Short mmCIF file of C-alpha atoms and ligand atoms in Angstrom, two decimals:
data_model
loop_
_atom_site.label_atom_id
_atom_site.label_comp_id
_atom_site.label_asym_id
_atom_site.label_seq_id
_atom_site.Cartn_x
_atom_site.Cartn_y
_atom_site.Cartn_z
CA MET A 1 26.31 21.74 -11.41
CA GLY A 2 22.71 22.51 -10.48
CA ARG A 3 19.17 23.09 -11.66
CA ALA A 4 16.32 25.03 -10.11
CA PHE A 5 12.60 24.22 -10.15
CA VAL A 6 9.56 25.77 -8.53
CA TYR A 7 8.19 22.36 -7.52
CA VAL A 8 10.14 19.18 -6.87
CA ILE A 9 8.55 15.80 -6.09
CA LEU A 10 11.01 13.49 -4.36
CA GLY A 11 10.04 9.89 -5.19
CA GLY A 12 8.34 8.53 -8.31
CA GLY A 13 5.68 6.16 -7.06
CA VAL A 14 1.90 6.27 -6.85
CA ALA A 15 1.61 9.57 -4.99
CA ALA A 16 4.08 11.27 -7.37
CA GLY A 17 2.05 10.25 -10.44
CA TYR A 18 -1.22 11.56 -9.02
CA ALA A 19 0.48 14.78 -7.88
CA ALA A 20 1.89 15.33 -11.40
CA LEU A 21 -1.55 15.00 -12.99
CA GLU A 22 -3.02 17.44 -10.46
CA PHE A 23 -0.23 19.95 -11.13
CA THR A 24 -1.01 19.94 -14.86
CA ARG A 25 -4.74 20.33 -14.17
CA ARG A 26 -4.03 23.36 -12.00
CA GLY A 27 -1.80 24.93 -14.66
CA VAL A 28 1.87 24.25 -14.00
CA SER A 29 4.16 25.82 -16.62
CA GLU A 30 6.82 24.08 -18.66
CA GLY A 31 10.06 23.57 -16.71
CA GLU A 32 8.52 24.35 -13.30
CA LEU A 33 8.06 20.78 -12.06
CA CYS A 34 10.62 18.02 -11.56
CA ILE A 35 10.11 14.44 -10.34
CA ILE A 36 13.21 12.66 -9.13
CA SER A 37 13.03 8.90 -8.57
CA GLU A 38 15.32 6.03 -7.81
CA GLU A 39 13.20 3.75 -9.99
CA PRO A 40 14.10 3.61 -13.68
CA VAL A 41 10.47 3.92 -14.86
CA ALA A 42 7.77 6.61 -14.71
CA PRO A 43 5.25 6.35 -11.81
CA TYR A 44 3.03 3.28 -11.95
CA GLU A 45 0.20 1.66 -10.01
CA ARG A 46 2.15 -0.38 -7.44
CA PRO A 47 -0.86 -2.64 -6.53
CA ALA A 48 -0.54 -4.36 -9.93
CA LEU A 49 2.75 -5.94 -8.83
CA SER A 50 1.18 -8.54 -6.53
CA LYS A 51 -1.82 -9.19 -8.78
CA GLY A 52 -1.91 -8.82 -12.61
CA PHE A 53 1.89 -8.72 -12.86
CA LEU A 54 2.22 -12.27 -11.46
CA LEU A 55 -0.42 -13.96 -13.65
CA PRO A 56 0.78 -16.91 -15.72
CA GLU A 57 -1.27 -15.85 -18.77
CA SER A 58 -1.01 -12.33 -20.27
CA PRO A 59 0.56 -10.74 -17.19
CA ALA A 60 0.27 -6.96 -16.81
CA ARG A 61 3.39 -5.15 -18.01
CA LEU A 62 4.29 -1.49 -18.36
CA PRO A 63 3.24 0.76 -19.97
CA SER A 64 -0.24 -0.67 -19.25
CA PHE A 65 -0.30 0.28 -15.54
CA HIS A 66 1.33 3.67 -15.33
CA THR A 67 -0.53 6.06 -13.04
CA CYS A 68 -3.27 7.18 -13.11
CA VAL A 69 -5.12 4.22 -14.69
CA GLY A 70 -5.93 2.82 -11.26
CA ALA A 71 -8.35 5.69 -10.71
CA ASN A 72 -9.73 5.37 -14.28
CA ASP A 73 -7.83 8.49 -15.20
CA GLU A 74 -5.20 9.42 -17.80
CA LYS A 75 -2.24 7.08 -18.31
CA LEU A 76 0.90 9.12 -17.74
CA THR A 77 3.57 7.59 -19.98
CA PRO A 78 7.09 9.09 -20.24
CA LYS A 79 5.81 10.88 -23.39
CA TRP A 80 3.05 12.53 -21.33
CA TYR A 81 5.61 14.04 -18.92
CA LYS A 82 7.64 15.34 -21.86
CA GLU A 83 4.59 16.87 -23.52
CA HIS A 84 3.67 18.61 -20.28
CA GLY A 85 7.15 20.04 -19.73
CA ILE A 86 7.71 17.96 -16.57
CA GLU A 87 11.30 16.96 -15.92
CA LEU A 88 11.41 13.26 -15.06
CA VAL A 89 14.75 12.39 -13.49
CA LEU A 90 14.70 8.58 -13.29
CA GLY A 91 17.10 5.97 -11.92
CA THR A 92 18.49 8.63 -9.60
CA ARG A 93 18.63 8.34 -5.85
CA VAL A 94 18.56 11.48 -3.73
CA LYS A 95 21.41 11.19 -1.24
CA SER A 96 20.73 14.19 0.95
CA VAL A 97 18.36 17.10 1.39
CA ASP A 98 19.09 20.47 2.95
CA VAL A 99 15.70 21.77 4.01
CA ARG A 100 17.06 25.14 5.18
CA ARG A 101 18.79 25.80 1.86
CA LYS A 102 15.99 24.13 -0.17
CA THR A 103 18.32 21.86 -2.10
CA LEU A 104 18.60 18.14 -2.88
CA LEU A 105 21.80 16.33 -3.76
CA SER A 106 21.46 13.39 -6.17
CA SER A 107 23.61 10.27 -6.40
CA THR A 108 24.96 11.65 -9.70
CA GLY A 109 26.31 14.67 -7.84
CA GLU A 110 23.70 17.13 -9.12
CA THR A 111 22.22 19.78 -6.84
CA ILE A 112 18.54 20.52 -7.45
CA SER A 113 16.89 23.46 -5.75
CA TYR A 114 13.20 24.02 -5.15
CA LYS A 115 10.70 26.54 -3.91
CA PHE A 116 8.29 23.80 -2.82
CA LEU A 117 9.27 20.20 -2.10
CA ILE A 118 6.82 17.30 -1.99
CA ILE A 119 8.19 14.24 -0.23
CA ALA A 120 6.75 11.09 -1.81
CA THR A 121 9.44 8.57 -0.88
CA GLY A 122 6.99 5.85 0.23
CA ALA A 123 8.43 2.98 2.19
CA ARG A 124 10.84 0.08 2.04
CA ALA A 125 10.17 -3.58 2.80
CA LEU A 126 11.40 -4.76 6.19
CA LYS A 127 14.17 -7.34 5.82
CA LEU A 128 14.49 -10.63 7.72
CA GLU A 129 17.93 -9.51 8.87
CA GLU A 130 16.14 -6.91 11.02
CA PHE A 131 14.63 -9.89 12.89
CA GLY A 132 17.97 -11.70 13.17
CA VAL A 133 17.61 -14.09 10.19
CA GLU A 134 20.38 -14.09 7.56
CA GLY A 135 20.02 -15.00 3.88
CA SER A 136 17.71 -12.41 2.32
CA ASP A 137 20.06 -11.92 -0.62
CA ALA A 138 19.68 -15.52 -1.88
CA GLU A 139 18.33 -15.48 -5.44
CA ASN A 140 15.18 -17.43 -4.52
CA VAL A 141 14.21 -15.22 -1.54
CA CYS A 142 11.86 -12.54 -2.84
CA TYR A 143 10.52 -9.35 -1.34
CA LEU A 144 7.96 -7.25 -3.20
CA ARG A 145 8.04 -3.47 -3.17
CA ASP A 146 9.01 -2.27 -6.64
CA LEU A 147 9.20 -3.31 -10.27
CA SER A 148 12.65 -4.84 -9.97
CA ASP A 149 11.44 -7.00 -7.06
CA ALA A 150 8.40 -8.00 -9.15
CA ASN A 151 10.58 -8.98 -12.13
CA ARG A 152 12.75 -11.05 -9.82
CA LEU A 153 9.70 -12.75 -8.30
CA ALA A 154 8.17 -13.46 -11.73
CA THR A 155 11.44 -15.12 -12.83
CA ALA A 156 11.62 -17.15 -9.60
CA ILE A 157 7.99 -18.26 -10.13
CA GLU A 158 8.80 -19.44 -13.66
CA SER A 159 11.66 -21.58 -12.43
CA SER A 160 9.65 -23.06 -9.53
CA ALA A 161 6.78 -24.68 -11.49
CA ASP A 162 5.19 -27.53 -9.46
CA GLY A 163 7.65 -26.74 -6.66
CA ASN A 164 7.23 -25.55 -3.07
CA ALA A 165 7.02 -21.99 -1.90
CA VAL A 166 7.10 -20.73 1.66
CA VAL A 167 5.40 -17.39 2.21
CA ILE A 168 6.59 -15.54 5.30
CA GLY A 169 4.02 -13.09 6.67
CA GLY A 170 0.24 -13.21 6.78
CA GLY A 171 -0.45 -9.61 5.75
CA TYR A 172 -1.34 -8.11 2.38
CA ILE A 173 1.78 -9.25 0.53
CA GLY A 174 1.56 -12.73 2.01
CA MET A 175 -2.11 -13.23 1.12
CA GLU A 176 -1.98 -11.69 -2.37
CA CYS A 177 1.28 -13.43 -3.32
CA ALA A 178 0.11 -16.80 -1.96
CA ALA A 179 -2.92 -16.58 -4.26
CA SER A 180 -0.72 -15.65 -7.23
CA LEU A 181 1.65 -18.55 -6.50
CA VAL A 182 -1.27 -21.01 -6.38
CA ILE A 183 -2.52 -19.68 -9.72
CA ASN A 184 1.00 -20.43 -11.02
CA LYS A 185 0.64 -24.05 -9.78
CA ILE A 186 3.13 -23.73 -6.94
CA ASN A 187 2.51 -25.46 -3.57
CA VAL A 188 2.28 -22.85 -0.85
CA THR A 189 2.86 -22.91 2.90
CA MET A 190 2.18 -19.66 4.74
CA VAL A 191 4.01 -18.93 8.00
CA PHE A 192 3.13 -16.09 10.34
CA PRO A 193 3.26 -15.31 14.05
CA GLU A 194 -0.40 -14.39 14.58
CA ALA A 195 -3.41 -16.66 15.18
CA HIS A 196 -4.95 -15.78 11.80
CA CYS A 197 -4.19 -13.99 8.55
CA MET A 198 -4.45 -10.20 8.09
CA ALA A 199 -4.40 -9.72 11.86
CA ARG A 200 -4.15 -5.92 11.58
CA LEU A 201 -7.64 -5.80 10.07
CA PHE A 202 -9.51 -9.11 9.93
CA THR A 203 -11.47 -10.61 12.81
CA PRO A 204 -11.06 -14.39 13.34
CA LYS A 205 -14.40 -14.91 11.58
CA ILE A 206 -13.45 -12.88 8.52
CA ALA A 207 -10.02 -14.51 8.38
CA SER A 208 -11.52 -18.00 8.52
CA LEU A 209 -13.52 -17.38 5.33
CA TYR A 210 -10.35 -16.67 3.36
CA GLU A 211 -8.20 -19.28 5.11
CA GLU A 212 -10.76 -22.01 4.39
CA TYR A 213 -10.78 -21.08 0.72
CA TYR A 214 -6.97 -20.98 0.59
CA ARG A 215 -6.82 -24.40 2.25
CA ALA A 216 -9.23 -25.77 -0.33
CA LYS A 217 -6.77 -24.50 -2.94
CA GLY A 218 -3.98 -26.47 -1.24
CA VAL A 219 -2.40 -23.72 0.86
CA GLU A 220 -1.09 -24.86 4.25
CA PHE A 221 -1.03 -22.46 7.20
CA ILE A 222 1.55 -22.64 9.97
CA LYS A 223 0.54 -20.04 12.54
CA GLY A 224 1.92 -18.71 15.78
CA THR A 225 5.55 -19.14 14.77
CA VAL A 226 8.35 -17.46 12.87
CA LEU A 227 11.26 -18.50 10.72
CA THR A 228 14.59 -18.93 12.48
CA SER A 229 17.00 -19.83 9.64
CA PHE A 230 17.41 -20.89 6.04
CA GLU A 231 19.28 -23.89 4.64
CA PHE A 232 21.32 -23.33 1.47
CA ASP A 233 22.84 -25.42 -1.32
CA SER A 234 26.34 -24.89 -2.67
CA ASP A 235 25.04 -22.15 -5.03
CA LYS A 236 23.73 -20.22 -2.01
CA LYS A 237 20.14 -20.92 -3.04
CA VAL A 238 17.72 -21.55 -0.21
CA THR A 239 16.61 -25.19 -0.07
CA ALA A 240 14.62 -25.17 3.19
CA VAL A 241 13.19 -22.97 5.91
CA ASN A 242 13.50 -23.77 9.61
CA LEU A 243 10.81 -22.53 11.96
CA LYS A 244 10.89 -21.77 15.68
CA ASP A 245 8.29 -24.48 16.33
CA GLY A 246 10.71 -27.09 14.92
CA ASN A 247 9.12 -27.38 11.47
CA HIS A 248 11.47 -27.86 8.52
CA LEU A 249 9.97 -26.83 5.18
CA PRO A 250 11.64 -27.66 1.85
CA ALA A 251 11.51 -24.59 -0.40
CA ASP A 252 12.20 -23.78 -4.04
CA LEU A 253 11.03 -20.23 -3.46
CA VAL A 254 10.50 -17.97 -0.43
CA VAL A 255 8.34 -14.85 -0.52
CA VAL A 256 8.71 -12.43 2.37
CA GLY A 257 6.12 -9.80 3.35
CA ILE A 258 6.75 -8.77 6.93
CA GLY A 259 5.80 -5.12 6.80
CA ILE A 260 7.41 -1.84 5.79
CA ARG A 261 9.24 1.21 7.14
CA PRO A 262 8.57 4.65 5.68
CA ASN A 263 11.55 6.28 3.92
CA THR A 264 12.07 9.24 6.26
CA SER A 265 15.83 9.04 6.84
CA LEU A 266 16.71 12.02 4.60
CA PHE A 267 14.65 14.25 6.87
CA GLU A 268 15.44 13.03 10.36
CA GLY A 269 16.66 15.98 12.42
CA GLN A 270 15.22 18.43 9.85
CA LEU A 271 11.46 17.81 9.99
CA ILE A 272 9.16 16.56 12.75
CA ILE A 273 8.60 12.80 12.56
CA GLU A 274 5.54 11.25 14.20
CA LYS A 275 4.28 7.65 14.25
CA GLY A 276 7.15 6.72 11.93
CA GLY A 277 6.17 9.22 9.24
CA ILE A 278 6.73 12.86 8.37
CA LYS A 279 4.25 14.87 10.39
CA VAL A 280 2.05 17.09 8.24
CA ASN A 281 -0.96 19.29 8.89
CA SER A 282 -4.36 19.09 7.19
CA LYS A 283 -2.81 20.69 4.08
CA MET A 284 -0.09 17.98 3.97
CA GLN A 285 2.46 20.64 4.95
CA SER A 286 5.36 19.52 7.16
CA SER A 287 7.04 21.39 10.02
CA ASP A 288 8.87 23.37 7.28
CA SER A 289 6.36 25.48 5.36
CA SER A 290 8.04 24.81 1.95
CA VAL A 291 7.95 21.04 2.38
CA TYR A 292 4.90 18.78 1.96
CA ALA A 293 4.63 15.01 2.42
CA ILE A 294 2.16 12.59 0.80
CA GLY A 295 1.45 8.88 0.56
CA ASP A 296 2.94 6.15 2.77
CA VAL A 297 5.56 8.48 4.26
CA ALA A 298 3.13 11.08 5.65
CA THR A 299 1.50 11.11 9.09
CA PHE A 300 -1.55 13.34 8.76
CA PRO A 301 -4.59 14.29 10.85
CA VAL A 302 -7.56 12.03 10.12
CA LYS A 303 -10.33 14.45 10.99
CA LEU A 304 -12.97 11.75 11.33
CA PHE A 305 -11.06 10.08 14.18
CA GLY A 306 -9.40 13.18 15.61
CA GLU A 307 -6.04 11.40 15.40
CA MET A 308 -2.76 11.50 13.51
CA ARG A 309 -2.40 8.48 11.23
CA ARG A 310 0.05 7.11 8.70
CA LEU A 311 -1.70 4.94 6.13
CA GLU A 312 -0.10 2.46 3.72
CA HIS A 313 -2.70 2.26 0.99
CA VAL A 314 -3.05 3.48 -2.54
CA ASP A 315 -6.24 5.52 -2.09
CA SER A 316 -4.66 7.71 0.57
CA ALA A 317 -1.54 8.11 -1.62
CA ARG A 318 -3.71 9.32 -4.51
CA LYS A 319 -5.92 11.65 -2.48
CA SER A 320 -3.19 13.09 -0.25
CA ALA A 321 -1.22 13.86 -3.43
CA ARG A 322 -4.10 15.77 -4.99
CA HIS A 323 -4.73 17.63 -1.75
CA ALA A 324 -1.10 18.71 -1.31
CA VAL A 325 -0.93 20.08 -4.86
CA SER A 326 -4.17 21.95 -4.36
CA ALA A 327 -2.85 23.39 -1.06
CA ILE A 328 0.38 24.53 -2.73
CA MET A 329 -1.17 26.03 -5.85
CA GLU A 330 -4.43 27.39 -4.44
CA PRO A 331 -3.88 27.75 -0.69
CA GLU A 332 -6.88 30.05 -0.10
CA LYS A 333 -9.30 27.70 -1.84
CA THR A 334 -8.01 24.53 -0.17
CA GLY A 335 -9.67 23.38 3.03
CA GLU A 336 -8.66 20.67 5.45
CA PHE A 337 -7.93 17.17 4.12
CA ASP A 338 -11.00 15.25 5.26
CA TYR A 339 -10.09 11.66 4.51
CA LEU A 340 -12.01 8.44 5.13
CA PRO A 341 -9.45 5.59 5.28
CA PHE A 342 -10.13 3.03 2.54
CA PHE A 343 -8.39 -0.35 2.10
CA TYR A 344 -9.12 -3.12 -0.39
CA SER A 345 -7.66 -6.32 -1.69
CA ARG A 346 -8.27 -8.87 -4.40
CA MET A 347 -7.13 -12.48 -4.31
CA PHE A 348 -8.50 -15.37 -6.38
CA ALA A 349 -12.09 -14.37 -7.16
CA PHE A 350 -12.41 -12.55 -3.83
CA SER A 351 -12.63 -8.81 -3.57
CA TRP A 352 -13.23 -6.88 -0.36
CA GLN A 353 -13.32 -3.27 0.73
CA PHE A 354 -12.94 -1.68 4.14
CA TYR A 355 -13.74 1.90 5.18
CA GLY A 356 -12.93 3.67 8.44
CA ASP A 357 -11.20 2.34 11.50
CA PRO A 358 -11.12 -1.33 12.64
CA VAL A 359 -11.47 -0.57 16.35
CA GLY A 360 -14.06 -1.29 19.04
CA GLU A 361 -16.66 -4.04 19.03
CA VAL A 362 -17.40 -6.00 15.86
CA VAL A 363 -20.78 -7.08 14.52
CA HIS A 364 -20.63 -9.55 11.61
CA PHE A 365 -23.46 -9.90 9.16
CA GLY A 366 -24.41 -12.52 6.57
CA GLU A 367 -22.83 -15.89 5.94
CA TYR A 368 -20.59 -16.07 2.93
CA GLU A 369 -22.28 -17.83 0.04
CA ASP A 370 -22.17 -16.81 -3.59
CA GLY A 371 -24.33 -13.80 -4.21
CA LYS A 372 -25.01 -12.98 -0.53
CA ALA A 373 -23.58 -10.05 1.42
CA PHE A 374 -20.90 -10.95 3.98
CA GLY A 375 -19.37 -8.23 6.09
CA ALA A 376 -18.79 -6.59 9.43
CA TYR A 377 -19.25 -3.30 11.24
CA TRP A 378 -16.96 -1.91 13.94
CA ILE A 379 -18.65 0.10 16.70
CA LYS A 380 -16.86 2.43 19.09
CA LYS A 381 -18.53 4.48 21.81
CA GLY A 382 -21.94 3.68 20.31
CA HIS A 383 -21.08 4.81 16.77
CA LEU A 384 -20.26 2.99 13.56
CA VAL A 385 -16.57 3.62 12.82
CA GLY A 386 -15.62 0.86 10.37
CA SER A 387 -17.28 -1.27 7.65
CA PHE A 388 -16.06 -4.33 5.79
CA LEU A 389 -17.75 -6.01 2.83
CA GLU A 390 -16.72 -8.96 0.66
CA GLY A 391 -17.96 -9.21 -2.92
CA GLY A 392 -20.08 -6.04 -2.89
CA THR A 393 -21.36 -4.17 -5.91
CA LYS A 394 -20.10 -0.67 -6.68
CA GLU A 395 -23.30 0.76 -5.18
CA GLU A 396 -22.99 -1.36 -2.03
CA TYR A 397 -19.42 -0.22 -1.47
CA GLU A 398 -20.50 3.40 -1.94
CA THR A 399 -23.25 2.79 0.60
CA ILE A 400 -20.93 1.48 3.34
CA SER A 401 -18.43 4.22 2.58
CA LYS A 402 -21.03 6.99 2.96
CA ALA A 403 -22.50 5.43 6.09
CA THR A 404 -19.08 5.10 7.75
CA GLN A 405 -18.23 8.72 6.95
CA LEU A 406 -21.37 9.77 8.86
CA LYS A 407 -20.49 7.73 12.00
CA PRO A 408 -24.17 6.98 12.77
CA ALA A 409 -25.25 5.94 16.27
CA VAL A 410 -25.81 2.22 16.84
CA THR A 411 -28.17 1.41 19.66
CA ASP A 412 -28.99 -2.25 19.14
CA LYS A 413 -26.21 -4.58 17.98
CA GLU A 414 -28.52 -7.58 17.47
CA GLU A 415 -30.69 -5.51 15.18
CA LEU A 416 -27.57 -4.32 13.35
CA GLU A 417 -26.57 -7.94 12.79
CA ARG A 418 -30.05 -8.76 11.45
CA GLU A 419 -30.17 -5.70 9.20
CA GLY A 420 -26.65 -6.23 7.84
CA LEU A 421 -26.04 -4.20 4.72
CA GLY A 422 -29.58 -2.81 5.09
CA PHE A 423 -28.38 -0.70 8.04
CA ALA A 424 -25.88 1.21 5.89
CA GLN A 425 -28.59 1.68 3.24
CA THR A 426 -30.86 3.49 5.69
CA VAL A 427 -28.25 5.84 7.21
P1 LIG B 501 5.62 4.43 -3.42
O1 LIG B 501 6.34 3.33 -2.73
O2 LIG B 501 4.58 4.08 -4.43
O3 LIG B 501 6.72 5.35 -4.15
C1 LIG B 501 7.87 5.81 -3.50
C2 LIG B 501 8.89 6.18 -4.56
O4 LIG B 501 9.95 6.95 -3.98
C3 LIG B 501 9.56 4.98 -5.23
O5 LIG B 501 9.57 5.20 -6.60
C4 LIG B 501 10.98 4.99 -4.65
O6 LIG B 501 11.92 4.43 -5.50
C5 LIG B 501 11.18 6.49 -4.49
N1 LIG B 501 12.23 6.87 -3.55
C6 LIG B 501 12.33 6.56 -2.24
N2 LIG B 501 13.45 7.11 -1.69
C7 LIG B 501 14.06 7.79 -2.70
C8 LIG B 501 15.27 8.57 -2.77
N3 LIG B 501 16.05 8.77 -1.71
N4 LIG B 501 15.60 9.10 -3.96
C9 LIG B 501 14.82 8.91 -5.04
N5 LIG B 501 13.68 8.20 -5.03
C10 LIG B 501 13.31 7.65 -3.88
N6 LIG B 501 -2.58 -0.52 -1.57
C11 LIG B 501 -3.92 -0.67 -1.72
O7 LIG B 501 -4.67 0.16 -1.21
N7 LIG B 501 -4.42 -1.71 -2.44
C12 LIG B 501 -3.64 -2.65 -3.01
O8 LIG B 501 -4.13 -3.60 -3.63
C13 LIG B 501 -2.22 -2.52 -2.85
N8 LIG B 501 -1.38 -3.43 -3.39
C14 LIG B 501 -0.03 -3.32 -3.22
C15 LIG B 501 0.82 -4.27 -3.77
C16 LIG B 501 2.18 -4.19 -3.57
C17 LIG B 501 3.08 -5.23 -4.17
C18 LIG B 501 2.73 -3.12 -2.80
C19 LIG B 501 4.22 -3.03 -2.58
C20 LIG B 501 1.90 -2.16 -2.26
C21 LIG B 501 0.51 -2.25 -2.46
N9 LIG B 501 -0.37 -1.30 -1.94
C22 LIG B 501 -1.72 -1.43 -2.11
C23 LIG B 501 0.16 -0.14 -1.21
C24 LIG B 501 0.35 1.06 -2.16
O9 LIG B 501 0.97 0.63 -3.34
C25 LIG B 501 1.14 2.13 -1.46
O10 LIG B 501 0.36 2.61 -0.39
C26 LIG B 501 1.48 3.26 -2.42
O11 LIG B 501 2.33 2.81 -3.44
C27 LIG B 501 2.14 4.42 -1.69
O12 LIG B 501 2.50 5.39 -2.61
P2 LIG B 501 3.76 6.34 -2.37
O13 LIG B 501 3.89 7.18 -3.59
O14 LIG B 501 3.66 6.95 -1.05
O15 LIG B 501 5.01 5.35 -2.29
P1 LIG B 502 1.57 -6.08 6.51
O1 LIG B 502 1.80 -5.08 7.57
O2 LIG B 502 0.27 -6.14 5.82
O3 LIG B 502 1.81 -7.53 7.11
C1 LIG B 502 2.98 -7.85 7.79
C2 LIG B 502 2.87 -9.27 8.26
O4 LIG B 502 4.17 -9.69 8.64
C3 LIG B 502 2.02 -9.49 9.50
O5 LIG B 502 0.72 -9.82 9.17
C4 LIG B 502 2.71 -10.66 10.17
O6 LIG B 502 2.03 -11.83 9.83
C5 LIG B 502 4.05 -10.74 9.52
N1 LIG B 502 5.22 -10.68 10.40
C6 LIG B 502 5.64 -9.64 11.16
N2 LIG B 502 6.80 -9.98 11.74
C7 LIG B 502 7.13 -11.22 11.31
C8 LIG B 502 8.21 -12.10 11.55
N3 LIG B 502 9.23 -11.78 12.36
N4 LIG B 502 8.21 -13.29 10.93
C9 LIG B 502 7.21 -13.64 10.13
N5 LIG B 502 6.17 -12.85 9.86
C10 LIG B 502 6.13 -11.67 10.46
O7 LIG B 502 2.78 -5.88 5.48
P2 LIG B 502 3.09 -6.58 4.09
O8 LIG B 502 2.14 -7.69 3.84
O9 LIG B 502 4.54 -6.85 4.08
O10 LIG B 502 2.77 -5.44 3.04
C11 LIG B 502 3.72 -4.40 2.84
C12 LIG B 502 3.04 -3.10 2.47
O11 LIG B 502 2.40 -3.22 1.23
C13 LIG B 502 1.99 -2.65 3.47
O12 LIG B 502 2.12 -1.27 3.59
C14 LIG B 502 0.70 -2.97 2.79
O13 LIG B 502 -0.32 -2.07 3.16
C15 LIG B 502 1.06 -2.81 1.34
N6 LIG B 502 0.22 -3.68 0.52
C16 LIG B 502 -1.10 -3.41 0.50
C17 LIG B 502 -1.93 -4.19 -0.25
C18 LIG B 502 -3.39 -3.87 -0.25
O14 LIG B 502 -3.78 -2.84 0.32
N7 LIG B 502 -4.23 -4.69 -0.88
C19 LIG B 502 -1.43 -5.26 -0.99
C20 LIG B 502 -0.07 -5.51 -0.94
C21 LIG B 502 0.75 -4.70 -0.17
#
């Protein structure tokens, strides 16, 4: 049993949705493109899962957040794929790939062959078991990567009203979920090994702004330690969390966000892997010329920094997807992928954006008060390489983005601090 397509996208997440739209815009014919995904639903905007999806009132539900609404573009419902002659093979895991023969084998036993393959398998959440802690499968321990995790978390939230939640991890999932839990009137304690939240990006000063606000909302922080074990009741539900520092925290619900691993295993030994991801060139093409990789799973050259990077954010998933499709369908007209890393988050009424690279010395500007600019610049070898801004307007975010792309020279850091946002406006 087998089917043949010109283009196959392996994975049905954010990058797959944006690639599909780009294929139709560049004139794919009926029956040429297939998307095969383990998830039972058409591609959707994954960021909604830790935000709108968890709201107590009118939570976001599909079909409202199918791609590509996150970029204010068309909403690709299952009907859209049908109308565009795109084969959507859902709820189907790909078990193996033979890159030399250009075939995939699905869990249903079907062989699918391709001329061009786009790998868009994203990543999986790291499990506590990988750090030596057992009990992740308890019904009130929640991870958050896909829709089924989000449904599980939403149900656990409903049955934990006025109860206690322990959030493990102080990264994106930890911070966004903690805010959502508070909004659902659940008491939250956050536990993480670092000295402050969002340690991969935030400086202590930036982190303190958010931590102070979270504390005012009742969130407790236990830093510099990790969880060592769970306690269970007779139904195998977690009742408490034990920490390395000796703390014992009663818990009705545990949310775990301790990082991810890219889903590369199907390609190990077949394609070059670098920095944990599938190595691609500036056209998103892997070490096999018929295979491309996009989104969280791809390690690509970031021209601006002259380095290979793997990014775990939605903007790079969207843009790398568009670029790969352009490179496949119009190779002569497609230049190098010239990408400025962009991260953002929203929690409570906060909203921040970051552009570039958080390396080198940091200059903060402004003090956070309603209506005033609060942010930071990162300077490396005398040039601006990263910019952070909380609560900016659309124009202000565009300004810091453009300035960071230009890597202007910074000669006087005190002046930069005084000028603040004004510096980016004059670049
Ligand atoms: P993605 O994970 O979206 O899709 C991968 C797909 O491949 C899945 O459908 C999976 O089932 C499928 N798959 C994997 N292996 C397979 C196999 N063997 N066979 C078949 N299918 C397979 N970023 C940001 O910039 N701002 C934000 O606010 C957020 N918020 C956010 C919230 C939450 C809860 C998460 C989990 C993540 C975010 N992100 C984010 C990160 C962002 O969502 C992420 O970078 C993109 O989803 C990456 O898109 P991909 O398509 O690469 O992977
Ligand atoms: P993360 O990398 O942002 O944070 C991981 C956190 O895990 C670290 O901050 C650390 O505090 C903690 N940690 C590591 N080892 C630990 C241990 N042994 N015990 C306890 N804590 C430990 O990853 P995440 O928060 O799990 O997010 C998963 C993915 O989803 C990431 O790729 C992230 O970019 C993405 N995401 C992005 C956004 C956004 O961009 N706004 C929002 C949600 C999720």
